[in-house]
Tab-separated table of C-alpha atoms in Angstrom:
chain	number	residue	atom	x	y	z
A	32	MET	CA	0.000	0.000	0.000
A	33	THR	CA	1.849	3.067	-1.273
A	34	THR	CA	-1.071	5.507	-1.801
A	35	SER	CA	0.312	8.688	-3.378
A	36	LEU	CA	3.876	7.438	-3.818
A	37	THR	CA	4.737	6.578	-7.405
A	38	PRO	CA	6.900	3.598	-8.456
A	39	GLU	CA	9.225	6.123	-10.130
A	40	TYR	CA	9.860	7.910	-6.813
A	41	LEU	CA	10.531	4.655	-4.991
A	42	THR	CA	12.837	3.377	-7.728
A	43	LYS	CA	14.880	6.578	-7.815
A	44	LEU	CA	15.032	6.669	-4.011
A	45	GLU	CA	16.346	3.118	-3.916
A	46	ALA	CA	19.171	4.130	-6.269
A	47	VAL	CA	20.405	6.552	-3.584
A	48	LEU	CA	19.108	4.854	-0.456
A	49	PRO	CA	19.055	1.075	-0.947
A	50	ARG	CA	16.564	-0.886	1.101
A	51	THR	CA	19.477	-3.061	2.207
A	52	PRO	CA	22.539	-0.877	3.005
A	53	MET	CA	25.509	-1.903	0.905
A	54	ARG	CA	28.692	-0.532	-0.563
A	55	SER	CA	27.782	1.505	-3.617
A	56	GLY	CA	29.308	3.913	-6.114
A	57	GLY	CA	31.325	6.958	-5.168
A	58	GLY	CA	30.263	10.539	-4.652
A	59	ALA	CA	29.677	11.289	-8.359
A	60	ALA	CA	27.309	8.343	-8.781
A	61	ILE	CA	25.389	9.286	-5.641
A	62	SER	CA	25.159	12.912	-6.755
A	63	ASN	CA	23.822	11.948	-10.198
A	64	SER	CA	21.185	9.675	-8.696
A	65	ALA	CA	20.227	12.376	-6.182
A	66	GLN	CA	19.736	14.889	-8.991
A	67	ASP	CA	17.244	12.516	-10.593
A	68	LEU	CA	15.493	11.914	-7.272
A	69	LEU	CA	15.055	15.513	-6.103
A	70	PRO	CA	12.120	16.488	-8.395
A	71	ARG	CA	10.428	13.156	-7.623
A	72	SER	CA	10.792	13.852	-3.891
A	73	ARG	CA	9.165	17.232	-4.403
A	74	GLU	CA	6.283	15.652	-6.301
A	75	ALA	CA	5.880	12.952	-3.636
A	76	GLY	CA	5.711	15.572	-0.897
A	77	ARG	CA	3.020	17.538	-2.708
A	78	ALA	CA	1.000	14.411	-3.416
A	79	LEU	CA	1.177	13.279	0.215
A	80	ALA	CA	0.245	16.749	1.500
A	81	ALA	CA	-2.810	16.708	-0.767
A	82	ALA	CA	-3.703	13.183	0.357
A	83	LEU	CA	-3.478	14.272	4.001
A	84	SER	CA	-5.848	17.180	3.442
A	85	GLU	CA	-8.302	14.961	1.551
A	86	ALA	CA	-8.237	11.922	3.876
A	87	GLN	CA	-11.699	11.151	5.211
A	88	THR	CA	-10.841	8.824	8.108
A	89	ALA	CA	-8.402	8.740	11.004
A	90	GLU	CA	-6.903	5.548	9.596
A	91	ALA	CA	-6.250	7.137	6.203
A	92	ARG	CA	-4.768	10.271	7.802
A	93	SER	CA	-2.518	8.144	9.985
A	94	ARG	CA	-1.114	6.200	7.050
A	95	VAL	CA	-0.373	9.388	5.114
A	96	GLU	CA	1.247	11.028	8.149
A	97	VAL	CA	3.556	8.034	8.525
A	98	GLN	CA	4.472	8.256	4.847
A	99	LEU	CA	5.175	12.000	5.114
A	100	LEU	CA	7.415	11.399	8.125
A	101	ALA	CA	9.210	8.593	6.281
A	102	ALA	CA	9.613	10.705	3.135
A	103	ALA	CA	11.106	13.564	5.180
A	104	ALA	CA	13.467	11.099	6.847
A	105	ALA	CA	14.412	9.759	3.406
A	106	ASP	CA	15.346	13.274	2.283
A	107	LEU	CA	17.647	13.696	5.277
A	108	ALA	CA	19.155	10.243	4.783
A	109	VAL	CA	19.979	11.284	1.213
A	110	VAL	CA	21.637	14.430	2.584
A	111	GLU	CA	23.803	12.246	4.799
A	112	ARG	CA	24.808	10.172	1.785
A	113	LEU	CA	25.624	13.256	-0.274
A	114	ALA	CA	27.611	14.847	2.542
A	115	GLY	CA	29.466	11.572	3.168
A	116	GLY	CA	30.739	11.312	-0.383
A	117	ASP	CA	33.023	8.309	-0.850
A	118	GLU	CA	32.603	7.396	2.826
A	119	GLY	CA	28.872	6.921	2.288
A	120	ALA	CA	29.061	3.133	2.505
A	121	VAL	CA	30.393	3.348	6.057
A	122	THR	CA	27.662	5.677	7.240
A	123	MET	CA	25.040	3.593	5.440
A	124	ARG	CA	25.971	0.514	7.433
A	125	GLY	CA	25.555	2.508	10.620
A	126	ALA	CA	22.193	3.820	9.397
A	127	SER	CA	20.653	0.428	8.553
A	128	ASP	CA	17.950	0.729	11.232
A	129	ASP	CA	16.886	4.142	9.945
A	130	ASN	CA	16.845	2.814	6.365
A	131	ALA	CA	14.629	-0.109	7.296
A	132	LEU	CA	12.260	2.189	9.175
A	133	ILE	CA	12.099	4.648	6.281
A	134	TRP	CA	11.218	1.946	3.763
A	135	GLN	CA	8.676	0.402	6.121
A	136	GLY	CA	7.026	3.786	6.613
A	137	LEU	CA	6.925	4.497	2.882
A	138	THR	CA	5.674	1.143	1.633
A	139	ASP	CA	3.794	-0.380	4.588
A	140	PRO	CA	2.716	2.483	6.861
A	141	ALA	CA	-0.067	0.456	8.470
A	142	SER	CA	2.505	-1.922	9.972
A	143	LEU	CA	3.992	0.948	11.981
A	144	LEU	CA	0.614	1.820	13.464
A	145	ARG	CA	-0.098	-1.501	15.153
A	146	PRO	CA	-0.210	-1.551	18.962
A	147	THR	CA	2.682	-3.174	20.791
A	148	ILE	CA	0.939	-3.502	24.184
A	149	ARG	CA	-0.855	-6.785	24.772
A	150	PRO	CA	-4.328	-6.609	26.325
A	151	ALA	CA	-4.449	-7.280	30.053
A	152	ARG	CA	-5.438	-10.728	31.284
A	153	TYR	CA	-9.190	-10.654	31.803
A	154	ARG	CA	-10.101	-9.286	35.227
A	155	GLY	CA	-13.428	-7.754	34.298
A	156	ALA	CA	-14.391	-5.424	31.446
A	157	ASP	CA	-14.083	-2.268	33.559
A	158	ARG	CA	-10.665	-3.138	34.960
A	159	ASP	CA	-9.345	-4.221	31.577
A	160	LEU	CA	-10.478	-0.954	29.981
A	161	LEU	CA	-8.843	1.132	32.703
A	162	ALA	CA	-5.662	-0.918	32.345
A	163	ALA	CA	-5.673	-0.194	28.609
A	164	VAL	CA	-6.200	3.519	29.279
A	165	HIS	CA	-3.376	3.608	31.828
A	166	GLN	CA	-0.929	1.703	29.617
A	167	THR	CA	-1.729	3.781	26.533
A	168	LEU	CA	-1.477	7.136	28.287
A	169	ASN	CA	1.811	6.153	29.946
A	170	SER	CA	3.311	4.855	26.697
A	171	ILE	CA	2.407	7.994	24.738
A	172	GLN	CA	3.679	10.237	27.519
A	173	GLU	CA	7.000	8.392	27.885
A	174	ASP	CA	7.579	8.333	24.122
A	175	ALA	CA	6.837	12.037	23.852
A	176	ILE	CA	9.172	12.867	26.754
A	177	GLU	CA	12.034	10.817	25.282
A	178	THR	CA	11.761	12.198	21.758
A	179	THR	CA	11.215	15.791	22.864
A	180	ALA	CA	14.227	15.536	25.176
A	181	ASP	CA	16.386	14.202	22.321
A	182	ALA	CA	15.255	16.977	19.994
A	183	ILE	CA	15.808	19.661	22.631
A	184	THR	CA	19.277	18.286	23.411
A	185	ALA	CA	20.189	18.363	19.718
A	186	ALA	CA	18.702	21.823	19.189
A	187	LEU	CA	20.501	23.304	22.179
A	188	THR	CA	23.868	22.530	20.587
A	189	MET	CA	23.030	25.480	18.336
A	190	ASN	CA	23.231	29.202	19.003
A	191	ILE	CA	20.290	30.281	21.174
A	192	ALA	CA	19.730	33.399	19.047
A	193	ILE	CA	19.280	31.198	15.968
A	194	LEU	CA	16.817	28.985	17.842
A	195	ARG	CA	14.788	32.000	18.914
A	196	GLU	CA	14.651	33.224	15.333
A	197	ALA	CA	13.803	29.737	14.058
A	198	SER	CA	10.840	29.514	16.430
A	199	LYS	CA	9.134	32.185	14.278
A	200	LEU	CA	8.144	29.581	11.736
A	201	ALA	CA	5.444	31.745	10.167
A	202	GLY	CA	8.098	34.277	9.142
A	203	LEU	CA	10.574	31.787	7.672
A	204	ASP	CA	11.114	32.597	3.986
A	205	VAL	CA	11.914	29.185	2.526
A	206	LYS	CA	11.843	30.456	-1.078
A	207	ARG	CA	14.459	33.082	-0.298
A	208	ALA	CA	16.547	30.511	1.571
A	209	LEU	CA	16.569	28.283	-1.516
A	210	GLU	CA	17.561	31.207	-3.735
A	211	ASP	CA	20.312	32.428	-1.415
A	212	MET	CA	21.777	28.993	-0.701
A	213	GLY	CA	21.846	27.969	-4.348
A	214	ALA	CA	20.663	24.895	-6.215
A	215	ASP	CA	22.933	22.462	-4.374
A	216	GLU	CA	21.350	19.006	-3.933
A	217	ILE	CA	22.020	19.005	-0.201
A	218	VAL	CA	20.141	22.287	0.177
A	219	GLY	CA	17.331	20.992	-2.009
A	220	PHE	CA	16.782	17.829	0.002
A	221	VAL	CA	16.937	19.666	3.344
A	222	ILE	CA	14.272	22.085	2.152
A	223	GLU	CA	12.157	19.195	0.854
A	224	ALA	CA	12.382	17.519	4.275
A	225	TRP	CA	11.490	20.835	5.924
A	226	GLN	CA	8.475	21.234	3.641
A	227	LYS	CA	7.178	17.758	4.416
A	228	LEU	CA	7.435	18.452	8.153
A	229	ALA	CA	5.669	21.767	7.614
A	230	ASP	CA	2.883	19.966	5.731
A	231	LEU	CA	2.510	17.530	8.637
A	232	ILE	CA	1.835	20.375	11.034
A	233	GLY	CA	0.019	22.547	8.522
A	234	GLU	CA	1.534	25.913	7.693
A	235	ASP	CA	-1.763	27.568	8.654
A	236	ASN	CA	-1.060	26.307	12.192
A	237	PHE	CA	2.416	27.819	12.497
A	238	GLU	CA	1.296	30.883	14.428
A	239	LYS	CA	-0.685	28.678	16.818
A	240	ILE	CA	2.351	26.603	17.800
A	241	GLU	CA	5.000	29.333	17.847
A	242	ALA	CA	4.375	30.184	21.502
A	243	THR	CA	4.825	26.523	22.456
A	244	LEU	CA	8.071	26.293	20.498
A	245	SER	CA	9.450	29.501	22.004
A	246	GLU	CA	8.622	28.210	25.476
A	247	SER	CA	10.325	24.915	24.646
A	248	ILE	CA	13.569	26.656	23.768
A	249	GLU	CA	13.579	29.047	26.713
A	250	LYS	CA	12.634	26.550	29.425
A	251	LEU	CA	13.614	23.044	28.451
A	252	ARG	CA	17.324	22.802	29.196
A	253	GLU	CA	17.467	19.423	30.918
A	254	LYS	CA	15.541	16.169	30.822
A	255	THR	CA	13.881	16.747	34.188
A	256	ALA	CA	12.455	20.002	32.889
A	257	VAL	CA	11.307	18.269	29.687
A	258	THR	CA	9.534	15.593	31.727
A	259	THR	CA	7.716	18.180	33.818
A	260	TYR	CA	6.795	20.246	30.772
A	261	VAL	CA	5.494	17.364	28.666
A	262	LYS	CA	3.472	15.921	31.558
A	263	LYS	CA	1.827	19.298	32.070
A	264	PHE	CA	1.249	19.728	28.330
A	265	LEU	CA	-0.405	16.320	27.919
A	266	ASP	CA	-2.183	16.120	31.303
A	267	ALA	CA	-2.250	12.318	31.042
A	268	ASP	CA	-2.901	11.969	34.787
A	269	GLY	CA	-5.943	14.229	34.558
A	270	ILE	CA	-7.279	12.312	31.586
A	271	TYR	CA	-6.859	9.015	33.439
A	272	GLN	CA	-8.816	10.312	36.430
A	273	LYS	CA	-11.641	11.484	34.170
A	274	SER	CA	-11.582	8.087	32.476
A	275	ARG	CA	-11.910	6.308	35.837
A	276	THR	CA	-14.927	8.423	36.668
A	277	LEU	CA	-16.584	7.669	33.318
A	278	VAL	CA	-15.997	3.925	33.661
A	279	GLN	CA	-17.167	3.825	37.297
A	280	GLN	CA	-20.348	5.740	36.467
A	281	TYR	CA	-21.177	3.702	33.376
A	282	ASP	CA	-24.142	1.375	33.911
A	283	GLY	CA	-24.422	-0.095	30.415
A	284	PRO	CA	-23.481	-3.610	29.247
A	285	ASP	CA	-19.957	-4.901	29.850
A	286	LYS	CA	-19.581	-5.633	26.132
A	287	ASP	CA	-19.399	-1.868	25.453
A	288	LEU	CA	-16.448	-1.573	27.824
A	289	ALA	CA	-14.821	-4.674	26.320
A	290	ARG	CA	-15.032	-3.217	22.803
A	291	LEU	CA	-13.380	0.007	23.924
A	292	ALA	CA	-10.190	-1.560	25.291
A	293	PRO	CA	-8.665	-2.575	21.916
A	294	ALA	CA	-9.633	0.808	20.418
A	295	VAL	CA	-7.726	2.540	23.213
A	296	LEU	CA	-4.709	0.231	22.825
A	297	ALA	CA	-4.684	0.990	19.092
A	298	LEU	CA	-3.818	4.601	19.973
A	299	GLU	CA	-0.569	3.426	21.567
A	300	GLY	CA	0.513	1.942	18.240
A	301	SER	CA	-0.776	4.932	16.304
A	302	PHE	CA	1.441	7.363	18.189
A	303	GLY	CA	4.290	4.894	18.659
A	304	GLY	CA	4.767	4.462	14.900
A	305	ARG	CA	4.807	8.201	14.336
A	306	ASN	CA	7.217	8.654	17.235
A	307	LYS	CA	9.710	6.099	15.899
A	308	LEU	CA	9.997	8.062	12.673
A	309	ALA	CA	10.248	11.364	14.556
A	310	ALA	CA	13.159	9.930	16.557
A	311	SER	CA	14.797	8.822	13.320
A	312	LEU	CA	14.349	12.323	11.889
A	313	ILE	CA	16.192	13.804	14.866
A	314	ARG	CA	19.145	11.449	14.353
A	315	LEU	CA	19.280	12.116	10.629
A	316	LEU	CA	18.987	15.890	11.028
A	317	SER	CA	21.852	15.825	13.532
A	318	LEU	CA	24.003	14.119	10.882
A	319	ALA	CA	22.783	16.324	8.039
A	320	LYS	CA	23.590	19.564	9.884
A	321	LEU	CA	27.304	18.683	9.650
A	322	ALA	CA	27.199	19.388	5.893
A	323	LYS	CA	28.969	22.592	4.922
A	324	ALA	CA	25.852	24.140	3.382
A	325	LEU	CA	23.984	23.749	6.671
A	326	ARG	CA	26.813	25.279	8.667
A	327	THR	CA	26.834	28.421	6.518
A	328	PRO	CA	24.875	31.327	8.036
A	329	PRO	CA	22.295	32.647	7.971
A	330	TRP	CA	20.071	30.127	6.214
A	331	GLY	CA	21.899	26.858	6.888
A	332	PRO	CA	21.723	26.954	10.702
A	333	LEU	CA	18.262	28.538	10.542
A	334	MET	CA	16.868	25.708	8.401
A	335	THR	CA	18.406	23.118	10.730
A	336	ALA	CA	17.076	24.807	13.871
A	337	SER	CA	13.587	25.190	12.443
A	338	GLY	CA	13.700	21.504	11.451
A	339	TYR	CA	14.267	20.514	15.076
A	340	LEU	CA	11.429	22.794	16.158
A	341	LEU	CA	9.033	21.361	13.588
A	342	ILE	CA	9.774	17.862	14.921
A	343	ILE	CA	9.238	19.026	18.524
A	344	GLY	CA	5.982	20.726	17.585
A	345	TYR	CA	4.721	17.693	15.706
A	346	VAL	CA	5.574	15.251	18.508
A	347	LEU	CA	3.942	17.383	21.202
A	348	TYR	CA	0.727	18.086	19.322
A	349	SER	CA	0.403	14.576	17.910
A	350	ALA	CA	0.894	13.126	21.401
A	351	HIS	CA	-1.765	15.476	22.718
A	352	ASP	CA	-4.075	14.520	19.873
A	353	HIS	CA	-3.736	10.872	20.908
A	354	VAL	CA	-4.437	11.469	24.614
A	355	ASP	CA	-6.904	14.171	23.668
A	356	SER	CA	-8.391	16.657	26.069
A	357	ASP	CA	-9.678	18.796	23.166
A	358	ARG	CA	-7.528	21.811	24.025
A	359	TYR	CA	-6.124	22.028	20.497
A	360	PRO	CA	-8.935	21.480	17.968
A	361	PHE	CA	-6.747	22.809	15.133
A	362	PHE	CA	-4.648	19.621	15.430
A	363	ASP	CA	-7.327	16.918	15.394
A	364	ARG	CA	-6.210	13.890	13.402
A	365	VAL	CA	-7.433	10.959	15.536
A	366	ALA	CA	-10.040	10.339	18.220
A	367	GLY	CA	-7.847	10.287	21.315
A	368	VAL	CA	-8.313	8.403	24.564
A	369	GLN	CA	-10.547	10.976	26.210
A	370	THR	CA	-12.684	11.496	23.118
A	371	LEU	CA	-13.233	7.752	22.697
A	372	LEU	CA	-14.399	7.267	26.270
A	373	THR	CA	-16.542	10.379	26.345
A	374	ALA	CA	-18.234	9.538	23.042
A	375	ARG	CA	-18.989	5.919	23.933
A	376	LEU	CA	-19.571	6.086	27.681
A	377	GLY	CA	-21.136	9.512	27.963
A	378	GLY	CA	-19.964	12.599	29.825
A	379	ASP	CA	-19.344	16.250	29.001
């Protein structure tokens, strides 16, 4: 199931980024293949962005989001190959896990959305549902903390003034950046990755998340602070308490509670798959930023910094969407834990 991705894009990507990492041609061969791939990557990004806006179900949106994340990661993996030149084969061996994840996300996105938590041993429909809620909320929260902490750590290796400027995503002139930095393939692929991340969030939402991103940069300097911040942002504990109340007050048939448990557990897989690719994006961006073009001010560091912030913004708001206390209706892609229980068990 490849939806909007064409065989031509996948074939040209495989010429630069083999599904199975192996020793390949030198820098010239990689560069020539990358030149052929770049317009196909651009087309793939546009097609996936359109598919995301047109998707009618949460399942369809989820598959496209995974593909957009994987396509952005593919762009950055290509940057690493281009920057590595003749040493590319060495870095490719070290990046085999990222490669496998990228190809899985592109060609079989549904497989990354499956839950990894097994249902609790039957102790009663109400207890099993609450166990599913607790496990799912904890898993999403822990994943979000870990990935946000990694992204913050990577971002804070950069100049704080650049990070503050990068947090103004709505004012970032990507067209001018492309013109000023030239038509270099590395620049082109970085901007394509940036655009795919921007499409995931929705450029119309940039102004809504800028305050969150600015706060992230100013406050989150250590993992303890990240943990506190993410827990407050998600309010998983509050959602669990509301869920307990709904379940305890419900006087309908047990079968309704039993049907809800797997739907809740499915949300763990839904966010977990997205989060794996977000973590991969952080690793790949940290390698890509070593390229000369991305170390050249002003646009190189600014594009890198804004890339980290886009990943942070996506992880935070997607995590919130999955736990769901309806505080951010502009980012509503799935029916989160709280929405599921409220809709099926009643409540305000």
